mmCIF file of N, CA, C and O in Angstrom:
data_model
loop_
_atom_site.group_PDB
_atom_site.id
_atom_site.type_symbol
_atom_site.label_atom_id
_atom_site.label_comp_id
_atom_site.label_asym_id
_atom_site.label_seq_id
_atom_site.Cartn_x
_atom_site.Cartn_y
_atom_site.Cartn_z
ATOM 1 N N MET Z 1 -16.814 68.238 91.301
ATOM 2 C CA MET Z 1 -16.452 67.878 92.750
ATOM 3 C C MET Z 1 -16.671 68.879 93.735
ATOM 4 O O MET Z 1 -17.269 70.832 93.026
ATOM 5 N N ASP Z 2 -17.419 68.646 94.603
ATOM 6 C CA ASP Z 2 -17.651 70.044 95.757
ATOM 7 C C ASP Z 2 -16.996 70.694 95.993
ATOM 8 O O ASP Z 2 -15.816 70.032 96.276
ATOM 9 N N THR Z 3 -17.271 71.965 96.052
ATOM 10 C CA THR Z 3 -16.434 72.928 96.531
ATOM 11 C C THR Z 3 -17.032 73.044 98.315
ATOM 12 O O THR Z 3 -17.944 72.984 98.503
ATOM 13 N N ALA Z 4 -15.587 73.764 98.981
ATOM 14 C CA ALA Z 4 -16.058 74.207 100.120
ATOM 15 C C ALA Z 4 -17.298 74.920 100.469
ATOM 16 O O ALA Z 4 -18.432 74.371 101.007
ATOM 17 N N ARG Z 5 -17.159 76.117 99.480
ATOM 18 C CA ARG Z 5 -18.496 76.865 99.844
ATOM 19 C C ARG Z 5 -19.841 76.323 99.252
ATOM 20 O O ARG Z 5 -20.857 76.793 99.723
ATOM 21 N N GLU Z 6 -20.135 75.072 98.283
ATOM 22 C CA GLU Z 6 -20.748 74.259 98.200
ATOM 23 C C GLU Z 6 -21.780 74.236 99.286
ATOM 24 O O GLU Z 6 -22.411 73.905 99.780
ATOM 25 N N ALA Z 7 -20.583 73.378 99.984
ATOM 26 C CA ALA Z 7 -20.858 72.034 101.317
ATOM 27 C C ALA Z 7 -21.559 73.369 102.629
ATOM 28 O O ALA Z 7 -21.778 72.708 102.559
ATOM 29 N N ALA Z 8 -20.535 74.559 102.118
ATOM 30 C CA ALA Z 8 -20.861 74.989 103.667
ATOM 31 C C ALA Z 8 -22.205 75.719 103.351
ATOM 32 O O ALA Z 8 -23.452 76.173 104.016
ATOM 33 N N HIS Z 9 -23.050 76.138 101.877
ATOM 34 C CA HIS Z 9 -24.130 76.782 101.594
ATOM 35 C C HIS Z 9 -24.939 75.919 102.162
ATOM 36 O O HIS Z 9 -26.178 75.893 102.470
ATOM 37 N N ARG Z 10 -25.004 74.008 101.450
ATOM 38 C CA ARG Z 10 -25.651 73.171 102.429
ATOM 39 C C ARG Z 10 -25.987 73.265 103.594
ATOM 40 O O ARG Z 10 -27.221 72.980 104.409
ATOM 41 N N GLY Z 11 -24.901 73.114 104.533
ATOM 42 C CA GLY Z 11 -24.769 72.992 105.728
ATOM 43 C C GLY Z 11 -25.713 74.689 106.471
ATOM 44 O O GLY Z 11 -26.569 74.359 107.241
ATOM 45 N N LEU Z 12 -25.658 75.917 105.978
ATOM 46 C CA LEU Z 12 -26.727 76.482 106.109
ATOM 47 C C LEU Z 12 -27.890 76.555 105.968
ATOM 48 O O LEU Z 12 -28.811 77.044 106.482
ATOM 49 N N LEU Z 13 -28.515 75.792 104.881
ATOM 50 C CA LEU Z 13 -29.646 75.400 104.583
ATOM 51 C C LEU Z 13 -30.389 74.403 105.577
ATOM 52 O O LEU Z 13 -31.655 74.696 105.666
ATOM 53 N N LYS Z 14 -29.542 73.465 105.769
ATOM 54 C CA LYS Z 14 -29.838 72.715 107.030
ATOM 55 C C LYS Z 14 -29.997 73.535 108.437
ATOM 56 O O LYS Z 14 -31.003 73.397 109.036
ATOM 57 N N LEU Z 15 -29.026 74.104 108.620
ATOM 58 C CA LEU Z 15 -29.565 75.162 109.553
ATOM 59 C C LEU Z 15 -30.410 76.009 109.492
ATOM 60 O O LEU Z 15 -31.298 75.796 110.671
ATOM 61 N N MET Z 16 -31.062 76.453 108.952
ATOM 62 C CA MET Z 16 -31.965 77.020 108.579
ATOM 63 C C MET Z 16 -33.457 76.143 108.649
ATOM 64 O O MET Z 16 -34.383 77.098 109.221
ATOM 65 N N LEU Z 17 -33.200 75.289 108.040
ATOM 66 C CA LEU Z 17 -34.206 73.609 108.344
ATOM 67 C C LEU Z 17 -34.507 73.976 109.906
ATOM 68 O O LEU Z 17 -35.421 73.415 110.139
ATOM 69 N N ARG Z 18 -33.332 73.508 110.570
ATOM 70 C CA ARG Z 18 -33.016 73.037 112.088
ATOM 71 C C ARG Z 18 -33.918 74.105 112.729
ATOM 72 O O ARG Z 18 -34.562 73.828 114.410
ATOM 73 N N LEU Z 19 -33.462 75.327 112.268
ATOM 74 C CA LEU Z 19 -33.568 76.521 113.440
ATOM 75 C C LEU Z 19 -34.637 77.709 112.766
ATOM 76 O O LEU Z 19 -34.341 78.784 112.176
ATOM 77 N N PRO Z 20 -35.621 77.126 112.602
ATOM 78 C CA PRO Z 20 -36.689 78.350 111.435
ATOM 79 C C PRO Z 20 -36.698 79.633 112.271
ATOM 80 O O PRO Z 20 -36.245 80.244 111.427
ATOM 81 N N LEU Z 21 -37.083 80.071 113.582
ATOM 82 C CA LEU Z 21 -37.030 80.944 113.705
ATOM 83 C C LEU Z 21 -35.609 82.173 113.820
ATOM 84 O O LEU Z 21 -35.448 83.275 113.586
ATOM 85 N N LEU Z 22 -35.076 81.199 113.504
ATOM 86 C CA LEU Z 22 -33.513 81.873 113.041
ATOM 87 C C LEU Z 22 -33.045 82.030 111.670
ATOM 88 O O LEU Z 22 -32.141 82.998 111.372
ATOM 89 N N ARG Z 23 -33.954 81.518 110.496
ATOM 90 C CA ARG Z 23 -33.521 81.888 108.948
ATOM 91 C C ARG Z 23 -33.050 83.059 108.915
ATOM 92 O O ARG Z 23 -32.386 83.238 108.387
ATOM 93 N N GLY Z 24 -34.253 84.086 109.217
ATOM 94 C CA GLY Z 24 -33.426 85.594 108.851
ATOM 95 C C GLY Z 24 -31.831 86.203 109.070
ATOM 96 O O GLY Z 24 -31.437 86.586 108.121
ATOM 97 N N GLN Z 25 -31.998 85.852 110.765
ATOM 98 C CA GLN Z 25 -30.655 85.720 110.838
ATOM 99 C C GLN Z 25 -29.685 85.564 110.494
ATOM 100 O O GLN Z 25 -28.675 85.924 110.514
ATOM 101 N N LEU Z 26 -29.800 83.856 110.269
ATOM 102 C CA LEU Z 26 -28.523 83.408 109.723
ATOM 103 C C LEU Z 26 -28.061 83.795 108.244
ATOM 104 O O LEU Z 26 -26.864 84.150 107.602
ATOM 105 N N GLN Z 27 -29.520 84.268 107.470
ATOM 106 C CA GLN Z 27 -29.313 85.157 106.161
ATOM 107 C C GLN Z 27 -28.336 86.060 106.065
ATOM 108 O O GLN Z 27 -27.185 86.191 105.327
ATOM 109 N N LEU Z 28 -28.735 86.718 107.374
ATOM 110 C CA LEU Z 28 -27.815 88.052 106.940
ATOM 111 C C LEU Z 28 -26.194 87.817 108.020
ATOM 112 O O LEU Z 28 -25.765 88.291 107.503
ATOM 113 N N LEU Z 29 -26.212 86.705 108.393
ATOM 114 C CA LEU Z 29 -24.797 86.293 109.281
ATOM 115 C C LEU Z 29 -24.318 85.416 107.926
ATOM 116 O O LEU Z 29 -22.832 86.297 107.674
ATOM 117 N N TRP Z 30 -24.879 85.339 107.116
ATOM 118 C CA TRP Z 30 -24.323 83.984 105.618
ATOM 119 C C TRP Z 30 -23.195 85.471 104.749
ATOM 120 O O TRP Z 30 -22.570 85.335 104.644
ATOM 121 N N GLN Z 31 -24.361 86.549 105.099
ATOM 122 C CA GLN Z 31 -23.373 87.625 104.070
ATOM 123 C C GLN Z 31 -22.881 88.633 104.739
ATOM 124 O O GLN Z 31 -21.714 89.009 104.177
ATOM 125 N N LYS Z 32 -22.401 88.606 106.157
ATOM 126 C CA LYS Z 32 -21.579 89.690 107.052
ATOM 127 C C LYS Z 32 -21.016 88.847 107.575
ATOM 128 O O LYS Z 32 -19.474 89.459 108.240
ATOM 129 N N ASP Z 33 -20.725 87.472 108.088
ATOM 130 C CA ASP Z 33 -19.933 87.400 109.017
ATOM 131 C C ASP Z 33 -19.309 86.119 108.273
ATOM 132 O O ASP Z 33 -19.458 84.974 108.213
ATOM 133 N N ALA Z 34 -17.978 86.196 108.433
ATOM 134 C CA ALA Z 34 -16.894 85.615 107.575
ATOM 135 C C ALA Z 34 -16.847 84.120 107.938
ATOM 136 O O ALA Z 34 -16.176 83.041 107.589
ATOM 137 N N ASP Z 35 -16.819 84.288 109.512
ATOM 138 C CA ASP Z 35 -16.476 82.870 110.188
ATOM 139 C C ASP Z 35 -17.719 81.836 110.037
ATOM 140 O O ASP Z 35 -17.615 81.185 110.625
ATOM 141 N N LEU Z 36 -18.508 82.439 109.733
ATOM 142 C CA LEU Z 36 -20.011 81.159 109.402
ATOM 143 C C LEU Z 36 -19.746 80.870 108.366
ATOM 144 O O LEU Z 36 -20.408 79.261 108.682
ATOM 145 N N GLU Z 37 -18.841 80.574 107.321
ATOM 146 C CA GLU Z 37 -19.019 79.727 106.500
ATOM 147 C C GLU Z 37 -18.493 78.638 107.087
ATOM 148 O O GLU Z 37 -18.738 77.518 106.505
ATOM 149 N N PRO Z 38 -16.983 78.541 107.234
ATOM 150 C CA PRO Z 38 -16.279 77.174 107.859
ATOM 151 C C PRO Z 38 -17.087 76.627 109.451
ATOM 152 O O PRO Z 38 -17.251 75.711 108.998
ATOM 153 N N LEU Z 39 -18.519 77.241 109.831
ATOM 154 C CA LEU Z 39 -18.881 76.226 111.028
ATOM 155 C C LEU Z 39 -20.011 75.958 109.729
ATOM 156 O O LEU Z 39 -20.347 74.661 110.215
ATOM 157 N N CYS Z 40 -20.790 75.961 109.020
ATOM 158 C CA CYS Z 40 -21.835 75.761 108.646
ATOM 159 C C CYS Z 40 -21.216 74.701 107.305
ATOM 160 O O CYS Z 40 -21.922 73.683 107.353
ATOM 161 N N GLU Z 41 -19.895 74.879 106.999
ATOM 162 C CA GLU Z 41 -19.383 73.708 106.115
ATOM 163 C C GLU Z 41 -19.155 72.488 107.017
ATOM 164 O O GLU Z 41 -19.229 71.190 106.697
ATOM 165 N N ALA Z 42 -18.535 72.919 108.380
ATOM 166 C CA ALA Z 42 -18.682 71.696 109.068
ATOM 167 C C ALA Z 42 -19.586 71.265 109.767
ATOM 168 O O ALA Z 42 -19.949 69.654 109.959
ATOM 169 N N TYR Z 43 -21.277 72.011 109.859
ATOM 170 C CA TYR Z 43 -22.353 71.613 110.294
ATOM 171 C C TYR Z 43 -22.508 70.584 108.876
ATOM 172 O O TYR Z 43 -22.631 69.194 109.298
ATOM 173 N N GLU Z 44 -22.283 70.914 107.705
ATOM 174 C CA GLU Z 44 -22.856 69.899 106.722
ATOM 175 C C GLU Z 44 -21.745 68.424 107.037
ATOM 176 O O GLU Z 44 -22.530 67.756 106.468
ATOM 177 N N ASP Z 45 -21.004 68.464 106.998
ATOM 178 C CA ASP Z 45 -20.145 67.027 107.120
ATOM 179 C C ASP Z 45 -20.508 66.772 108.256
ATOM 180 O O ASP Z 45 -20.700 65.734 108.214
ATOM 181 N N ALA Z 46 -20.800 66.931 109.872
ATOM 182 C CA ALA Z 46 -21.406 66.489 110.606
ATOM 183 C C ALA Z 46 -22.516 65.495 110.840
ATOM 184 O O ALA Z 46 -22.360 64.476 110.704
ATOM 185 N N THR Z 47 -23.664 66.524 109.794
ATOM 186 C CA THR Z 47 -24.502 65.933 109.862
ATOM 187 C C THR Z 47 -24.955 65.074 108.901
ATOM 188 O O THR Z 47 -25.841 63.882 108.435
ATOM 189 N N THR Z 48 -23.636 64.988 107.166
ATOM 190 C CA THR Z 48 -24.233 63.794 106.157
ATOM 191 C C THR Z 48 -23.406 62.950 107.039
ATOM 192 O O THR Z 48 -23.857 61.861 106.631
ATOM 193 N N THR Z 49 -21.758 62.730 107.533
ATOM 194 C CA THR Z 49 -21.698 62.025 108.620
ATOM 195 C C THR Z 49 -22.448 61.143 109.593
ATOM 196 O O THR Z 49 -22.893 59.460 109.321
ATOM 197 N N LEU Z 50 -23.127 61.972 110.473
ATOM 198 C CA LEU Z 50 -24.384 61.481 111.226
ATOM 199 C C LEU Z 50 -25.169 60.737 110.488
ATOM 200 O O LEU Z 50 -25.833 59.346 110.722
ATOM 201 N N GLU Z 51 -26.063 61.132 109.369
ATOM 202 C CA GLU Z 51 -27.171 60.195 108.520
ATOM 203 C C GLU Z 51 -26.810 59.298 107.957
ATOM 204 O O GLU Z 51 -26.797 57.843 108.039
ATOM 205 N N ARG Z 52 -25.449 59.603 107.792
ATOM 206 C CA ARG Z 52 -25.027 57.904 107.195
ATOM 207 C C ARG Z 52 -24.753 56.632 108.380
ATOM 208 O O ARG Z 52 -24.932 55.531 107.948
ATOM 209 N N LEU Z 53 -24.175 57.396 108.993
ATOM 210 C CA LEU Z 53 -24.157 56.184 110.868
ATOM 211 C C LEU Z 53 -25.590 55.782 110.919
ATOM 212 O O LEU Z 53 -25.451 54.699 111.945
ATOM 213 N N LEU Z 54 -26.275 56.606 110.969
ATOM 214 C CA LEU Z 54 -27.823 56.168 111.183
ATOM 215 C C LEU Z 54 -27.802 55.349 110.342
ATOM 216 O O LEU Z 54 -28.823 54.461 111.087
ATOM 217 N N LYS Z 55 -27.945 55.373 108.992
ATOM 218 C CA LYS Z 55 -28.445 54.070 107.768
ATOM 219 C C LYS Z 55 -28.034 53.284 107.926
ATOM 220 O O LYS Z 55 -28.301 51.817 107.995
ATOM 221 N N ARG Z 56 -26.143 52.836 108.835
ATOM 222 C CA ARG Z 56 -25.545 51.705 109.100
ATOM 223 C C ARG Z 56 -26.536 51.072 109.799
ATOM 224 O O ARG Z 56 -26.633 51.156 110.958
ATOM 225 N N THR Z 57 -26.700 49.285 109.466
ATOM 226 C CA THR Z 57 -26.881 48.398 110.636
ATOM 227 C C THR Z 57 -26.049 47.941 111.116
ATOM 228 O O THR Z 57 -25.209 47.236 110.371
ATOM 229 N N GLY Z 58 -25.692 48.083 112.094
ATOM 230 C CA GLY Z 58 -23.902 47.405 112.709
ATOM 231 C C GLY Z 58 -24.123 47.938 114.622
ATOM 232 O O GLY Z 58 -24.488 48.832 114.558
ATOM 233 N N ASP Z 59 -23.873 47.274 115.341
ATOM 234 C CA ASP Z 59 -23.093 47.106 116.413
ATOM 235 C C ASP Z 59 -21.772 47.771 116.359
ATOM 236 O O ASP Z 59 -21.086 48.056 115.611
ATOM 237 N N GLY Z 60 -21.723 48.533 117.585
ATOM 238 C CA GLY Z 60 -20.309 48.921 118.007
ATOM 239 C C GLY Z 60 -20.311 50.484 117.495
ATOM 240 O O GLY Z 60 -19.450 51.868 117.757
ATOM 241 N N GLU Z 61 -21.479 51.236 116.533
ATOM 242 C CA GLU Z 61 -21.312 52.558 116.252
ATOM 243 C C GLU Z 61 -22.433 53.339 116.900
ATOM 244 O O GLU Z 61 -22.210 54.958 117.203
ATOM 245 N N ASP Z 62 -22.967 53.053 118.192
ATOM 246 C CA ASP Z 62 -23.590 53.823 118.883
ATOM 247 C C ASP Z 62 -22.169 54.995 119.720
ATOM 248 O O ASP Z 62 -23.405 56.626 119.842
ATOM 249 N N GLY Z 63 -21.399 54.657 119.856
ATOM 250 C CA GLY Z 63 -20.513 55.703 120.698
ATOM 251 C C GLY Z 63 -19.821 56.756 119.266
ATOM 252 O O GLY Z 63 -20.304 58.034 119.696
ATOM 253 N N LEU Z 64 -19.801 56.111 118.506
ATOM 254 C CA LEU Z 64 -19.652 57.159 117.124
ATOM 255 C C LEU Z 64 -20.387 58.030 116.930
ATOM 256 O O LEU Z 64 -20.507 59.196 116.260
ATOM 257 N N ILE Z 65 -22.450 57.261 116.628
ATOM 258 C CA ILE Z 65 -23.097 58.240 116.228
ATOM 259 C C ILE Z 65 -23.551 58.824 117.443
ATOM 260 O O ILE Z 65 -23.628 60.367 117.566
ATOM 261 N N GLU Z 66 -23.293 58.910 118.647
ATOM 262 C CA GLU Z 66 -23.254 59.764 119.957
ATOM 263 C C GLU Z 66 -21.973 61.128 119.276
ATOM 264 O O GLU Z 66 -22.748 62.364 120.106
ATOM 265 N N GLU Z 67 -21.060 60.804 119.417
ATOM 266 C CA GLU Z 67 -19.803 61.478 119.357
ATOM 267 C C GLU Z 67 -20.388 62.824 118.147
ATOM 268 O O GLU Z 67 -20.910 63.899 118.526
ATOM 269 N N TYR Z 68 -21.373 62.435 116.853
ATOM 270 C CA TYR Z 68 -20.865 63.331 115.792
ATOM 271 C C TYR Z 68 -22.589 64.043 116.152
ATOM 272 O O TYR Z 68 -22.733 65.026 115.627
ATOM 273 N N ARG Z 69 -23.572 63.351 117.079
ATOM 274 C CA ARG Z 69 -24.906 64.175 117.326
ATOM 275 C C ARG Z 69 -23.820 65.308 118.114
ATOM 276 O O ARG Z 69 -24.735 66.368 118.369
ATOM 277 N N THR Z 70 -22.963 64.584 119.403
ATOM 278 C CA THR Z 70 -22.699 66.089 120.248
ATOM 279 C C THR Z 70 -22.254 66.981 119.122
ATOM 280 O O THR Z 70 -21.920 68.463 119.524
ATOM 281 N N VAL Z 71 -21.339 66.639 118.145
ATOM 282 C CA VAL Z 71 -20.722 67.455 117.777
ATOM 283 C C VAL Z 71 -21.943 68.650 116.667
ATOM 284 O O VAL Z 71 -21.475 69.984 116.671
ATOM 285 N N CYS Z 72 -23.060 67.981 116.599
ATOM 286 C CA CYS Z 72 -23.840 68.724 115.576
ATOM 287 C C CYS Z 72 -24.159 70.063 116.529
ATOM 288 O O CYS Z 72 -24.867 70.725 116.278
ATOM 289 N N LEU Z 73 -24.778 69.230 117.527
ATOM 290 C CA LEU Z 73 -25.470 70.042 118.439
ATOM 291 C C LEU Z 73 -24.818 71.350 119.298
ATOM 292 O O LEU Z 73 -24.642 72.570 119.323
ATOM 293 N N ALA Z 74 -23.234 71.360 119.610
ATOM 294 C CA ALA Z 74 -22.217 72.175 119.621
ATOM 295 C C ALA Z 74 -21.941 73.002 118.646
ATOM 296 O O ALA Z 74 -22.097 74.460 118.865
ATOM 297 N N LEU Z 75 -22.501 72.446 117.147
ATOM 298 C CA LEU Z 75 -22.046 73.796 115.876
ATOM 299 C C LEU Z 75 -23.422 74.459 116.173
ATOM 300 O O LEU Z 75 -23.527 75.548 115.927
ATOM 301 N N GLU Z 76 -24.478 73.630 116.420
ATOM 302 C CA GLU Z 76 -26.138 74.144 116.499
ATOM 303 C C GLU Z 76 -25.955 75.539 117.653
ATOM 304 O O GLU Z 76 -25.875 76.766 117.250
ATOM 305 N N THR Z 77 -25.237 75.148 118.705
ATOM 306 C CA THR Z 77 -25.085 76.271 120.067
ATOM 307 C C THR Z 77 -24.530 77.243 119.244
ATOM 308 O O THR Z 77 -24.724 78.325 119.749
ATOM 309 N N ASP Z 78 -22.828 76.987 119.246
ATOM 310 C CA ASP Z 78 -22.140 78.098 118.448
ATOM 311 C C ASP Z 78 -22.640 78.635 117.671
ATOM 312 O O ASP Z 78 -23.072 80.147 117.846
ATOM 313 N N ILE Z 79 -23.489 78.352 116.641
ATOM 314 C CA ILE Z 79 -24.201 79.477 115.693
ATOM 315 C C ILE Z 79 -25.563 80.367 115.788
ATOM 316 O O ILE Z 79 -25.630 81.510 116.171
ATOM 317 N N VAL Z 80 -26.758 80.063 117.151
ATOM 318 C CA VAL Z 80 -27.668 79.947 117.775
ATOM 319 C C VAL Z 80 -26.822 81.719 118.848
ATOM 320 O O VAL Z 80 -27.563 82.514 118.864
ATOM 321 N N ALA Z 81 -25.635 81.259 119.776
ATOM 322 C CA ALA Z 81 -24.843 82.290 120.217
ATOM 323 C C ALA Z 81 -24.546 83.723 118.846
ATOM 324 O O ALA Z 81 -24.637 84.496 119.640
ATOM 325 N N ARG Z 82 -24.249 82.678 117.881
ATOM 326 C CA ARG Z 82 -23.605 84.129 117.219
ATOM 327 C C ARG Z 82 -25.262 84.809 116.495
ATOM 328 O O ARG Z 82 -24.902 85.948 116.480
ATOM 329 N N CYS Z 83 -25.677 84.446 116.236
ATOM 330 C CA CYS Z 83 -26.766 85.091 116.005
ATOM 331 C C CYS Z 83 -27.462 86.068 117.007
ATOM 332 O O CYS Z 83 -28.008 86.629 116.882
ATOM 333 N N ARG Z 84 -27.382 85.384 118.231
ATOM 334 C CA ARG Z 84 -28.109 86.534 119.580
ATOM 335 C C ARG Z 84 -27.213 87.505 120.022
ATOM 336 O O ARG Z 84 -28.237 88.460 119.574
ATOM 337 N N ALA Z 85 -25.946 87.580 119.237
ATOM 338 C CA ALA Z 85 -24.650 88.341 119.790
ATOM 339 C C ALA Z 85 -24.831 89.069 118.649
ATOM 340 O O ALA Z 85 -25.034 90.656 118.772
ATOM 341 N N ARG Z 86 -25.639 88.621 117.321
ATOM 342 C CA ARG Z 86 -25.216 90.217 116.511
ATOM 343 C C ARG Z 86 -26.304 90.996 116.688
ATOM 344 O O ARG Z 86 -26.306 91.943 116.398
ATOM 345 N N LYS Z 87 -27.876 90.149 117.005
ATOM 346 C CA LYS Z 87 -28.929 90.871 117.246
ATOM 347 C C LYS Z 87 -28.851 91.306 118.326
ATOM 348 O O LYS Z 87 -29.541 92.757 118.319
ATOM 349 N N ALA Z 88 -28.404 91.595 119.607
ATOM 350 C CA ALA Z 88 -27.470 92.194 120.826
ATOM 351 C C ALA Z 88 -26.951 93.628 120.257
ATOM 352 O O ALA Z 88 -27.168 94.312 120.575
ATOM 353 N N ARG Z 89 -25.966 93.169 119.279
ATOM 354 C CA ARG Z 89 -25.212 94.639 119.446
ATOM 355 C C ARG Z 89 -26.024 95.213 117.980
ATOM 356 O O ARG Z 89 -25.918 96.610 117.924
ATOM 357 N N THR Z 90 -26.903 94.752 117.422
ATOM 358 C CA THR Z 90 -27.753 95.533 116.247
ATOM 359 C C THR Z 90 -28.828 96.546 117.199
ATOM 360 O O THR Z 90 -29.140 97.699 116.913
ATOM 361 N N ARG Z 91 -29.242 96.271 118.455
ATOM 362 C CA ARG Z 91 -30.533 96.483 119.437
ATOM 363 C C ARG Z 91 -29.605 97.664 119.697
ATOM 364 O O ARG Z 91 -29.707 99.019 120.294
ATOM 365 N N SER Z 92 -28.235 97.767 119.715
ATOM 366 C CA SER Z 92 -27.257 98.739 121.066
ATOM 367 C C SER Z 92 -27.460 100.093 120.150
ATOM 368 O O SER Z 92 -27.287 99.936 119.065
#
């Protein structure tokens, strides 16, 4: 069975692909920010569900698809903000 840490690591890898300019910062955050792991796990869960919904052919899923897109975007936005905040702290 899949562990939460493994799911979080897959989420991190997806984020690194989605946000290539932040790859290095994401790797550093992974090591230093304990709060990043649950966010990466949530991103893995949300993107996996979104991919599954997009593969389904059926009416009535548009609202759910849009909801998962919004969740993925919100997680990406939060993680980008964490990267920027960390970068700002290291400059000070």
